[in-house]
mmCIF file of C-alpha atoms in Angstrom:
data_model
loop_
_atom_site.group_PDB
_atom_site.id
_atom_site.type_symbol
_atom_site.label_atom_id
_atom_site.label_comp_id
_atom_site.label_asym_id
_atom_site.label_seq_id
_atom_site.Cartn_x
_atom_site.Cartn_y
_atom_site.Cartn_z
ATOM 1 C CA MET A 1 -34.452 27.756 -46.236
ATOM 2 C CA ASP A 2 -31.203 29.144 -44.907
ATOM 3 C CA ASP A 3 -28.384 29.019 -47.402
ATOM 4 C CA PHE A 4 -24.986 29.136 -45.820
ATOM 5 C CA THR A 5 -22.984 28.136 -48.863
ATOM 6 C CA GLU A 6 -21.284 31.462 -49.344
ATOM 7 C CA LEU A 7 -20.653 31.862 -45.638
ATOM 8 C CA GLN A 8 -19.040 28.453 -45.453
ATOM 9 C CA ARG A 9 -16.831 29.277 -48.427
ATOM 10 C CA LEU A 10 -15.663 32.392 -46.620
ATOM 11 C CA LEU A 11 -14.980 30.409 -43.504
ATOM 12 C CA ARG A 12 -12.965 27.828 -45.420
ATOM 13 C CA LEU A 13 -10.753 30.604 -46.739
ATOM 14 C CA LYS A 14 -9.681 31.258 -43.166
ATOM 15 C CA ARG A 15 -7.512 28.170 -43.441
ATOM 16 C CA HIS A 16 -5.089 30.364 -45.291
ATOM 17 C CA GLU A 17 -4.604 32.555 -42.265
ATOM 18 C CA THR A 18 -1.256 31.263 -41.123
ATOM 19 C CA PRO A 19 1.572 32.720 -39.073
ATOM 20 C CA ALA A 20 4.891 33.818 -40.501
ATOM 21 C CA GLU A 21 7.327 31.129 -41.613
ATOM 22 C CA ASP A 22 9.631 31.664 -38.656
ATOM 23 C CA PHE A 23 6.776 31.562 -36.145
ATOM 24 C CA PHE A 24 7.599 28.009 -35.026
ATOM 25 C CA ASP A 25 11.359 28.318 -35.237
ATOM 26 C CA ASP A 26 11.943 28.409 -31.504
ATOM 27 C CA PHE A 27 8.748 26.588 -30.568
ATOM 28 C CA LEU A 28 10.399 23.322 -29.583
ATOM 29 C CA ARG A 29 13.156 25.040 -27.658
ATOM 30 C CA ASP A 30 10.602 27.118 -25.740
ATOM 31 C CA PHE A 31 8.587 23.976 -25.089
ATOM 32 C CA HIS A 32 11.645 22.234 -23.623
ATOM 33 C CA ASP A 33 12.337 25.245 -21.400
ATOM 34 C CA ALA A 34 8.770 25.186 -20.135
ATOM 35 C CA GLN A 35 8.978 21.417 -19.561
ATOM 36 C CA ARG A 36 12.130 21.758 -17.472
ATOM 37 C CA ALA A 37 10.807 24.712 -15.496
ATOM 38 C CA GLU A 38 7.642 22.904 -14.652
ATOM 39 C CA MET A 39 9.373 19.734 -13.584
ATOM 40 C CA LEU A 40 11.594 21.744 -11.278
ATOM 41 C CA LYS A 41 8.824 23.661 -9.570
ATOM 42 C CA ARG A 42 6.084 21.054 -9.380
ATOM 43 C CA SER A 43 5.212 20.191 -5.839
ATOM 44 C CA VAL A 44 4.658 16.650 -4.693
ATOM 45 C CA TRP A 45 0.958 17.346 -4.327
ATOM 46 C CA ARG A 46 0.758 18.687 -7.867
ATOM 47 C CA ILE A 47 2.498 15.630 -9.273
ATOM 48 C CA ALA A 48 0.140 13.372 -7.299
ATOM 49 C CA PHE A 49 -2.866 15.306 -8.561
ATOM 50 C CA ASP A 50 -1.722 15.099 -12.178
ATOM 51 C CA ARG A 51 -1.184 11.368 -11.840
ATOM 52 C CA LEU A 52 -4.708 11.040 -10.472
ATOM 53 C CA GLU A 53 -6.105 13.222 -13.263
ATOM 54 C CA SER A 54 -4.348 11.161 -15.892
ATOM 55 C CA LEU A 55 -6.491 8.183 -14.895
ATOM 56 C CA TRP A 56 -9.391 9.896 -16.671
ATOM 57 C CA PRO A 57 -7.669 11.748 -19.509
ATOM 58 C CA GLU A 58 -10.517 11.681 -21.981
ATOM 59 C CA MET A 59 -13.039 13.223 -19.706
ATOM 60 C CA PRO A 60 -13.097 17.002 -19.791
ATOM 61 C CA VAL A 61 -13.203 17.189 -16.014
ATOM 62 C CA GLY A 62 -12.150 20.465 -14.529
ATOM 63 C CA ARG A 63 -9.657 20.618 -11.793
ATOM 64 C CA TYR A 64 -12.155 21.709 -9.244
ATOM 65 C CA ALA A 65 -14.494 18.852 -10.056
ATOM 66 C CA TYR A 66 -12.266 16.611 -7.959
ATOM 67 C CA ALA A 67 -12.410 18.985 -5.007
ATOM 68 C CA GLY A 68 -16.151 19.157 -5.481
ATOM 69 C CA GLY A 69 -16.368 15.362 -5.484
ATOM 70 C CA CYS A 70 -14.364 15.132 -2.249
ATOM 71 C CA ALA A 71 -16.495 17.829 -0.678
ATOM 72 C CA ALA A 72 -19.641 15.961 -1.681
ATOM 73 C CA ALA A 73 -18.256 12.734 -0.198
ATOM 74 C CA LEU A 74 -17.400 14.523 3.070
ATOM 75 C CA LEU A 75 -20.864 16.062 3.166
ATOM 76 C CA VAL A 76 -22.524 12.669 2.747
ATOM 77 C CA ALA A 77 -20.296 11.209 5.476
ATOM 78 C CA GLY A 78 -21.145 14.105 7.793
ATOM 79 C CA VAL A 79 -24.885 13.817 7.211
ATOM 80 C CA THR A 80 -24.783 10.059 7.728
ATOM 81 C CA SER A 81 -22.804 10.452 10.976
ATOM 82 C CA ALA A 82 -25.201 13.090 12.243
ATOM 83 C CA ARG A 83 -28.175 10.858 11.561
ATOM 84 C CA ILE A 84 -26.584 7.966 13.432
ATOM 85 C CA LEU A 85 -25.720 10.133 16.440
ATOM 86 C CA ASN A 86 -29.143 11.741 16.527
ATOM 87 C CA ALA A 87 -31.032 8.478 16.163
ATOM 88 C CA PRO A 88 -33.980 8.222 18.649
ATOM 89 C CA VAL A 89 -33.159 6.454 21.964
ATOM 90 C CA THR A 90 -35.513 4.145 24.004
ATOM 91 C CA ALA A 91 -34.128 5.047 27.500
ATOM 92 C CA PRO A 92 -33.375 8.558 28.690
ATOM 93 C CA GLY A 93 -29.743 9.384 28.406
ATOM 94 C CA ARG A 94 -28.953 6.155 26.684
ATOM 95 C CA SER A 95 -28.821 5.134 23.054
ATOM 96 C CA ALA A 96 -30.889 2.313 21.673
ATOM 97 C CA GLY A 97 -27.698 0.343 21.223
ATOM 98 C CA PHE A 98 -26.795 0.761 24.848
ATOM 99 C CA ASN A 99 -30.271 -0.378 25.910
ATOM 100 C CA ARG A 100 -29.922 -3.468 23.788
ATOM 101 C CA LEU A 101 -26.611 -4.266 25.484
ATOM 102 C CA ALA A 102 -28.057 -3.582 28.935
ATOM 103 C CA SER A 103 -31.041 -5.838 28.365
ATOM 104 C CA ALA A 104 -28.803 -8.648 27.194
ATOM 105 C CA ALA A 105 -26.512 -8.560 30.219
ATOM 106 C CA PRO A 106 -27.515 -10.711 33.236
ATOM 107 C CA LYS A 107 -29.035 -8.662 36.011
ATOM 108 C CA VAL A 108 -26.923 -8.743 39.145
ATOM 109 C CA ASP A 109 -28.030 -7.185 42.420
ATOM 110 C CA PHE A 110 -24.812 -6.072 44.006
ATOM 111 C CA TYR A 111 -26.432 -5.320 47.338
ATOM 112 C CA ALA A 112 -28.265 -8.638 47.775
ATOM 113 C CA SER A 113 -25.214 -10.512 49.104
ATOM 114 C CA ARG A 114 -24.355 -7.989 51.841
ATOM 115 C CA PRO A 115 -26.447 -7.414 54.960
ATOM 116 C CA VAL A 116 -27.792 -3.925 55.299
ATOM 117 C CA MET A 117 -26.597 -2.315 58.542
ATOM 118 C CA GLY A 118 -28.304 0.582 60.183
ATOM 119 C CA LEU A 119 -26.547 3.164 62.407
ATOM 120 C CA ALA A 120 -27.997 1.604 65.559
ATOM 121 C CA GLU A 121 -26.257 -1.586 64.804
ATOM 122 C CA LEU A 122 -22.848 0.009 64.587
ATOM 123 C CA ASP A 123 -20.811 -0.453 67.845
ATOM 124 C CA PHE A 124 -17.747 1.746 67.797
ATOM 125 C CA ASN A 125 -16.464 0.220 71.069
ATOM 126 C CA LYS A 126 -16.324 -3.172 69.609
ATOM 127 C CA PRO A 127 -12.793 -3.893 68.626
ATOM 128 C CA GLY A 128 -12.304 -4.264 65.015
ATOM 129 C CA PRO A 129 -11.147 -7.400 63.478
ATOM 130 C CA VAL A 130 -7.694 -8.341 64.764
ATOM 131 C CA PRO A 131 -5.285 -9.296 62.095
ATOM 132 C CA ALA A 132 -4.130 -12.832 62.341
ATOM 133 C CA SER A 133 -0.499 -11.826 62.630
ATOM 134 C CA ALA A 134 1.664 -8.762 62.782
ATOM 135 C CA ALA A 135 2.965 -9.545 59.361
ATOM 136 C CA SER A 136 -0.503 -9.243 57.919
ATOM 137 C CA ARG A 137 -1.080 -5.931 59.689
ATOM 138 C CA PRO A 138 -1.350 -3.255 57.049
ATOM 139 C CA ARG A 139 1.425 -0.741 57.168
ATOM 140 C CA TYR A 140 0.834 2.726 55.943
ATOM 141 C CA VAL A 141 3.811 4.647 54.730
ATOM 142 C CA LEU A 142 3.606 8.286 53.826
ATOM 143 C CA ASP A 143 6.463 10.040 52.050
ATOM 144 C CA SER A 144 8.598 6.971 52.592
ATOM 145 C CA GLN A 145 8.409 7.417 56.364
ATOM 146 C CA PRO A 146 6.332 5.281 58.614
ATOM 147 C CA VAL A 147 3.298 6.882 60.083
ATOM 148 C CA ARG A 148 3.742 7.578 63.849
ATOM 149 C CA TYR A 149 0.872 7.422 66.116
ATOM 150 C CA GLU A 150 1.368 10.334 68.428
ATOM 151 C CA GLN A 151 -0.111 10.592 71.852
ATOM 152 C CA PRO A 152 -3.161 12.715 71.875
ATOM 153 C CA PHE A 153 -2.892 15.992 73.674
ATOM 154 C CA SER A 154 -3.989 15.935 77.258
ATOM 155 C CA PHE A 155 -5.078 19.084 78.939
ATOM 156 C CA MET B 1 7.892 25.106 -40.994
ATOM 157 C CA ASP B 2 5.990 21.857 -40.758
ATOM 158 C CA LYS B 3 5.609 19.988 -44.020
ATOM 159 C CA PRO B 4 2.343 18.187 -44.747
ATOM 160 C CA ARG B 5 2.568 14.453 -44.406
ATOM 161 C CA THR B 6 2.787 12.588 -47.693
ATOM 162 C CA SER B 7 2.748 8.977 -48.700
ATOM 163 C CA ASN B 8 6.556 9.120 -48.787
ATOM 164 C CA GLU B 9 6.470 9.547 -45.067
ATOM 165 C CA ALA B 10 4.903 6.124 -44.549
ATOM 166 C CA THR B 11 8.179 4.965 -43.039
ATOM 167 C CA GLU B 12 7.807 7.549 -40.272
ATOM 168 C CA GLU B 13 6.632 6.263 -36.966
ATOM 169 C CA SER B 14 2.882 6.197 -36.454
ATOM 170 C CA ASP B 15 1.175 8.083 -33.685
ATOM 171 C CA VAL B 16 0.608 4.819 -31.830
ATOM 172 C CA GLN B 17 4.322 4.031 -31.846
ATOM 173 C CA LEU B 18 5.322 7.523 -30.813
ATOM 174 C CA VAL B 19 2.765 7.621 -28.014
ATOM 175 C CA ALA B 20 3.958 4.247 -26.719
ATOM 176 C CA SER B 21 7.548 5.478 -26.753
ATOM 177 C CA ALA B 22 6.595 8.717 -25.035
ATOM 178 C CA GLN B 23 4.722 6.803 -22.361
ATOM 179 C CA GLY B 24 7.898 4.826 -21.826
ATOM 180 C CA GLY B 25 9.769 8.050 -21.127
ATOM 181 C CA ASP B 26 11.153 8.802 -24.583
ATOM 182 C CA LEU B 27 11.106 12.609 -24.721
ATOM 183 C CA ALA B 28 12.249 12.679 -28.329
ATOM 184 C CA ALA B 29 9.157 10.701 -29.319
ATOM 185 C CA PHE B 30 6.938 13.303 -27.717
ATOM 186 C CA ASP B 31 8.886 16.042 -29.491
ATOM 187 C CA LYS B 32 8.029 14.382 -32.791
ATOM 188 C CA LEU B 33 4.351 14.501 -31.874
ATOM 189 C CA VAL B 34 4.705 18.187 -31.027
ATOM 190 C CA VAL B 35 6.257 18.965 -34.395
ATOM 191 C CA ARG B 36 3.678 16.842 -36.190
ATOM 192 C CA TYR B 37 0.616 18.514 -34.703
ATOM 193 C CA ARG B 38 1.636 21.977 -33.621
ATOM 194 C CA THR B 39 0.427 23.677 -36.791
ATOM 195 C CA ARG B 40 -3.006 22.071 -36.756
ATOM 196 C CA LEU B 41 -3.403 22.707 -33.060
ATOM 197 C CA TYR B 42 -2.306 26.282 -33.549
ATOM 198 C CA GLY B 43 -4.987 26.694 -36.209
ATOM 199 C CA LEU B 44 -7.673 25.492 -33.835
ATOM 200 C CA VAL B 45 -6.587 27.804 -31.034
ATOM 201 C CA TYR B 46 -5.909 30.793 -33.282
ATOM 202 C CA HIS B 47 -9.343 30.723 -34.900
ATOM 203 C CA MET B 48 -10.966 30.589 -31.520
ATOM 204 C CA THR B 49 -8.895 33.382 -29.988
ATOM 205 C CA SER B 50 -8.089 35.546 -33.051
ATOM 206 C CA ASN B 51 -4.822 36.421 -31.376
ATOM 207 C CA ASN B 52 -1.596 34.819 -32.559
ATOM 208 C CA GLU B 53 0.421 35.546 -29.410
ATOM 209 C CA ASP B 54 -2.226 34.048 -27.169
ATOM 210 C CA ALA B 55 -2.526 31.121 -29.546
ATOM 211 C CA ARG B 56 1.204 30.383 -29.404
ATOM 212 C CA ASP B 57 1.304 30.480 -25.610
ATOM 213 C CA LEU B 58 -1.808 28.357 -25.368
ATOM 214 C CA VAL B 59 -0.441 25.736 -27.732
ATOM 215 C CA GLN B 60 2.639 25.480 -25.512
ATOM 216 C CA GLU B 61 0.405 24.979 -22.487
ATOM 217 C CA ILE B 62 -1.685 22.398 -24.303
ATOM 218 C CA PHE B 63 1.341 20.333 -25.221
ATOM 219 C CA LEU B 64 2.636 20.620 -21.662
ATOM 220 C CA LYS B 65 -0.646 19.320 -20.320
ATOM 221 C CA ALA B 66 -0.643 16.525 -22.886
ATOM 222 C CA PHE B 67 2.879 15.621 -21.831
ATOM 223 C CA ARG B 68 1.851 15.441 -18.177
ATOM 224 C CA SER B 69 -1.175 13.289 -19.013
ATOM 225 C CA ILE B 70 0.358 11.064 -21.696
ATOM 226 C CA GLY B 71 0.620 8.210 -19.215
ATOM 227 C CA GLY B 72 -3.150 8.058 -18.946
ATOM 228 C CA PHE B 73 -3.850 7.978 -22.678
ATOM 229 C CA ARG B 74 -5.428 4.596 -23.379
ATOM 230 C CA GLY B 75 -5.760 4.799 -27.150
ATOM 231 C CA LYS B 76 -9.580 4.725 -27.176
ATOM 232 C CA SER B 77 -9.442 7.614 -29.629
ATOM 233 C CA SER B 78 -6.728 8.831 -31.948
ATOM 234 C CA PHE B 79 -3.947 10.849 -30.390
ATOM 235 C CA TYR B 80 -4.992 13.945 -32.291
ATOM 236 C CA THR B 81 -8.609 13.647 -31.102
ATOM 237 C CA TRP B 82 -7.329 13.408 -27.546
ATOM 238 C CA LEU B 83 -5.022 16.358 -28.092
ATOM 239 C CA HIS B 84 -7.894 18.252 -29.685
ATOM 240 C CA GLN B 85 -10.050 17.652 -26.606
ATOM 241 C CA ILE B 86 -7.378 19.090 -24.356
ATOM 242 C CA GLY B 87 -6.907 22.002 -26.737
ATOM 243 C CA VAL B 88 -10.585 22.917 -26.946
ATOM 244 C CA ASN B 89 -11.107 22.694 -23.200
ATOM 245 C CA MET B 90 -8.055 24.752 -22.343
ATOM 246 C CA THR B 91 -8.883 27.358 -24.970
ATOM 247 C CA ILE B 92 -12.440 27.710 -23.732
ATOM 248 C CA ASN B 93 -11.210 28.033 -20.135
ATOM 249 C CA PHE B 94 -8.654 30.620 -21.212
ATOM 250 C CA LEU B 95 -11.268 32.662 -23.057
ATOM 251 C CA LYS B 96 -13.687 32.502 -20.136
ATOM 252 C CA LYS B 97 -11.015 33.846 -17.813
ATOM 253 C CA ARG B 98 -9.990 36.524 -20.270
ATOM 254 C CA GLY B 99 -13.601 37.664 -20.638
ATOM 255 C CA ARG B 100 -14.270 40.375 -23.135
ATOM 256 C CA ARG B 101 -10.835 41.949 -22.816
ATOM 257 C CA PHE B 102 -9.082 40.911 -25.987
ATOM 258 C CA GLN B 103 -7.334 42.387 -28.944
ATOM 259 C CA MET B 104 -7.341 40.697 -32.271
ATOM 260 C CA SER B 105 -3.946 39.925 -33.614
ATOM 261 C CA LEU B 106 -4.517 38.332 -36.939
ATOM 262 C CA ASP B 107 -2.233 36.168 -38.935
ATOM 263 C CA ASP B 108 -1.624 37.222 -42.487
ATOM 264 C CA VAL B 109 -3.369 35.371 -45.258
ATOM 265 C CA ASP B 110 -0.711 33.372 -46.999
ATOM 266 C CA SER B 111 -0.104 33.537 -50.704
ATOM 267 C CA ASN B 112 -1.646 30.122 -51.271
ATOM 268 C CA ILE B 113 -5.041 31.751 -51.114
ATOM 269 C CA GLN B 114 -4.431 33.103 -54.607
ATOM 270 C CA ASN B 115 -4.574 29.529 -55.817
ATOM 271 C CA ASP B 116 -7.592 28.584 -53.797
ATOM 272 C CA LYS B 117 -10.401 27.572 -56.095
ATOM 273 C CA GLU B 118 -13.114 28.988 -53.927
ATOM 274 C CA PHE B 119 -11.287 32.273 -53.539
ATOM 275 C CA LEU B 120 -10.983 32.603 -57.290
ATOM 276 C CA GLU B 121 -14.656 31.823 -57.759
ATOM 277 C CA MET B 122 -15.708 34.335 -55.207
ATOM 278 C CA THR B 123 -13.547 37.140 -56.461
ATOM 279 C CA ALA B 124 -14.351 36.483 -60.081
ATOM 280 C CA SER B 125 -18.116 36.578 -59.704
ATOM 281 C CA SER B 126 -20.170 39.728 -59.505
ATOM 282 C CA ASP B 127 -20.553 39.515 -55.794
ATOM 283 C CA PRO B 128 -20.105 42.224 -53.191
ATOM 284 C CA VAL B 129 -17.269 40.159 -51.810
ATOM 285 C CA ARG B 130 -15.341 40.783 -55.017
ATOM 286 C CA GLU B 131 -15.127 44.465 -54.285
ATOM 287 C CA ALA B 132 -14.332 44.118 -50.619
ATOM 288 C CA ASN B 133 -10.811 44.475 -49.394
ATOM 289 C CA LEU B 134 -9.707 41.008 -48.356
ATOM 290 C CA SER B 135 -8.142 42.083 -45.099
ATOM 291 C CA GLU B 136 -11.301 44.018 -44.220
ATOM 292 C CA LEU B 137 -13.379 40.953 -44.939
ATOM 293 C CA GLN B 138 -11.007 38.881 -42.865
ATOM 294 C CA ARG B 139 -11.346 41.315 -39.992
ATOM 295 C CA ARG B 140 -15.131 41.401 -40.228
ATOM 296 C CA LEU B 141 -15.392 37.663 -40.279
ATOM 297 C CA ASN B 142 -13.118 37.382 -37.251
ATOM 298 C CA GLU B 143 -15.147 40.015 -35.432
ATOM 299 C CA SER B 144 -18.278 38.043 -36.180
ATOM 300 C CA MET B 145 -16.642 34.863 -34.941
ATOM 301 C CA MET B 146 -15.766 36.596 -31.667
ATOM 302 C CA LYS B 147 -19.398 37.462 -31.166
ATOM 303 C CA LEU B 148 -20.349 33.793 -31.111
ATOM 304 C CA SER B 149 -20.419 31.918 -27.828
ATOM 305 C CA LEU B 150 -17.364 29.777 -27.138
ATOM 306 C CA GLU B 151 -19.190 26.532 -27.816
ATOM 307 C CA HIS B 152 -20.537 27.771 -31.164
ATOM 308 C CA ARG B 153 -17.184 29.204 -32.133
ATOM 309 C CA ALA B 154 -15.554 25.837 -31.431
ATOM 310 C CA VAL B 155 -17.875 23.908 -33.753
ATOM 311 C CA VAL B 156 -17.483 26.452 -36.560
ATOM 312 C CA THR B 157 -13.713 26.340 -36.199
ATOM 313 C CA MET B 158 -13.561 22.572 -36.274
ATOM 314 C CA PHE B 159 -16.150 21.984 -39.005
ATOM 315 C CA ASP B 160 -15.851 24.876 -41.408
ATOM 316 C CA ILE B 161 -12.223 25.872 -40.981
ATOM 317 C CA GLN B 162 -10.484 22.654 -40.038
ATOM 318 C CA GLY B 163 -12.800 20.357 -41.946
ATOM 319 C CA LEU B 164 -13.478 17.830 -39.196
ATOM 320 C CA PRO B 165 -16.577 15.626 -39.671
ATOM 321 C CA HIS B 166 -19.524 15.842 -37.287
ATOM 322 C CA ALA B 167 -18.655 12.514 -35.653
ATOM 323 C CA GLU B 168 -15.143 13.650 -34.827
ATOM 324 C CA ILE B 169 -16.377 16.957 -33.417
ATOM 325 C CA SER B 170 -18.908 15.152 -31.230
ATOM 326 C CA ARG B 171 -16.090 12.992 -29.818
ATOM 327 C CA VAL B 172 -13.901 15.998 -29.135
ATOM 328 C CA LEU B 173 -16.642 17.967 -27.410
ATOM 329 C CA GLY B 174 -18.275 15.015 -25.718
ATOM 330 C CA VAL B 175 -21.717 15.823 -27.125
ATOM 331 C CA SER B 176 -24.020 14.079 -29.569
ATOM 332 C CA GLU B 177 -23.822 14.609 -33.304
ATOM 333 C CA GLY B 178 -27.271 16.159 -33.160
ATOM 334 C CA THR B 179 -25.982 18.780 -30.768
ATOM 335 C CA VAL B 180 -23.073 19.486 -33.085
ATOM 336 C CA ARG B 181 -25.411 19.975 -36.028
ATOM 337 C CA SER B 182 -27.785 22.245 -34.137
ATOM 338 C CA ARG B 183 -24.911 24.366 -32.823
ATOM 339 C CA LEU B 184 -23.545 24.670 -36.344
ATOM 340 C CA PHE B 185 -26.875 25.735 -37.727
ATOM 341 C CA TYR B 186 -27.308 28.386 -35.046
ATOM 342 C CA ALA B 187 -23.746 29.630 -35.470
ATOM 343 C CA HIS B 188 -24.082 29.893 -39.244
ATOM 344 C CA ARG B 189 -27.263 31.867 -38.906
ATOM 345 C CA GLN B 190 -25.640 34.236 -36.434
ATOM 346 C CA LEU B 191 -22.603 34.770 -38.643
ATOM 347 C CA GLN B 192 -24.828 35.324 -41.656
ATOM 348 C CA ASN B 193 -26.704 38.041 -39.804
ATOM 349 C CA TYR B 194 -23.508 39.749 -38.668
ATOM 350 C CA LEU B 195 -22.062 39.755 -42.177
ATOM 351 C CA GLU B 196 -25.309 41.037 -43.679
ATOM 352 C CA GLU B 197 -24.732 44.250 -41.752
ATOM 353 C CA PHE B 198 -21.344 44.521 -43.415
ATOM 354 C CA ARG B 199 -22.763 44.074 -46.877
ATOM 355 C CA LYS B 200 -25.375 46.813 -46.541
#
């Protein structure tokens, strides 16, 4: 059986290894200097980070554990977003959500209420609809000047 | 030099009172905590680093970090346990960054060792230690400590040198008591082997 009695006695003697009597003479003054220097140079972000870290003071969490946690959260959000965007669709070019919306909307045939006219039916000599009054005649103004209908050239 | 606390100092403010005052912005209260615990904290850091200059700078940093975080201290553990946690973590991080580049800068053994019962027993008995130069033994033991991993060195420092119980060490390190005991056993065996080479 291992006997560490002598070893442990030697180790206990190390308690007597102490610094010189004047070792701590300026300790508090140096600590105050360091306190002041730090408070002067701390950035707003550093202060915010320390406040956040102080919420969990008894956990030996390294500084970079917080960055790692944020990175992990961003990664999860990215993967989740990618899965939503790449979800399989039921109609080409359209997402399943779109198809659900389309199927719910009432079907309206925009062309059913207007007669279909072929080219043969168009009569360019027929005068167009005459406005009821001159006041209702549309007026087209370009560049703040009325449009002038010029006489066509005659050769 | 810090004086050990005695029963006559019962009228001094308790850690709980000083921490509450410091959390309220009383800088003098935090200064009292610094004076109260700087020597013990220094001992922890020094025995892990074996360099008194590094230990002094680190202790400053540890108290600075404690000052920044004092607002978040909830009193679930004693103030010194909390301070100890910060100290161990920062010392381990410092040593990891420093790597193997280090130079031992040992504190002198104070004269109180002459009155230490165990020291007298060891030097009085017919033991190889009796004939060894004390500073050489001190150096060898520190060299052996530096060969341990940081986690093993921490448990040896806290248990054997500082005298903390297993339960306290497990709270500081955030591991189970079983882990503390197994690390201690391994560390003791390693140190024993290193010192055996010295005795041959």
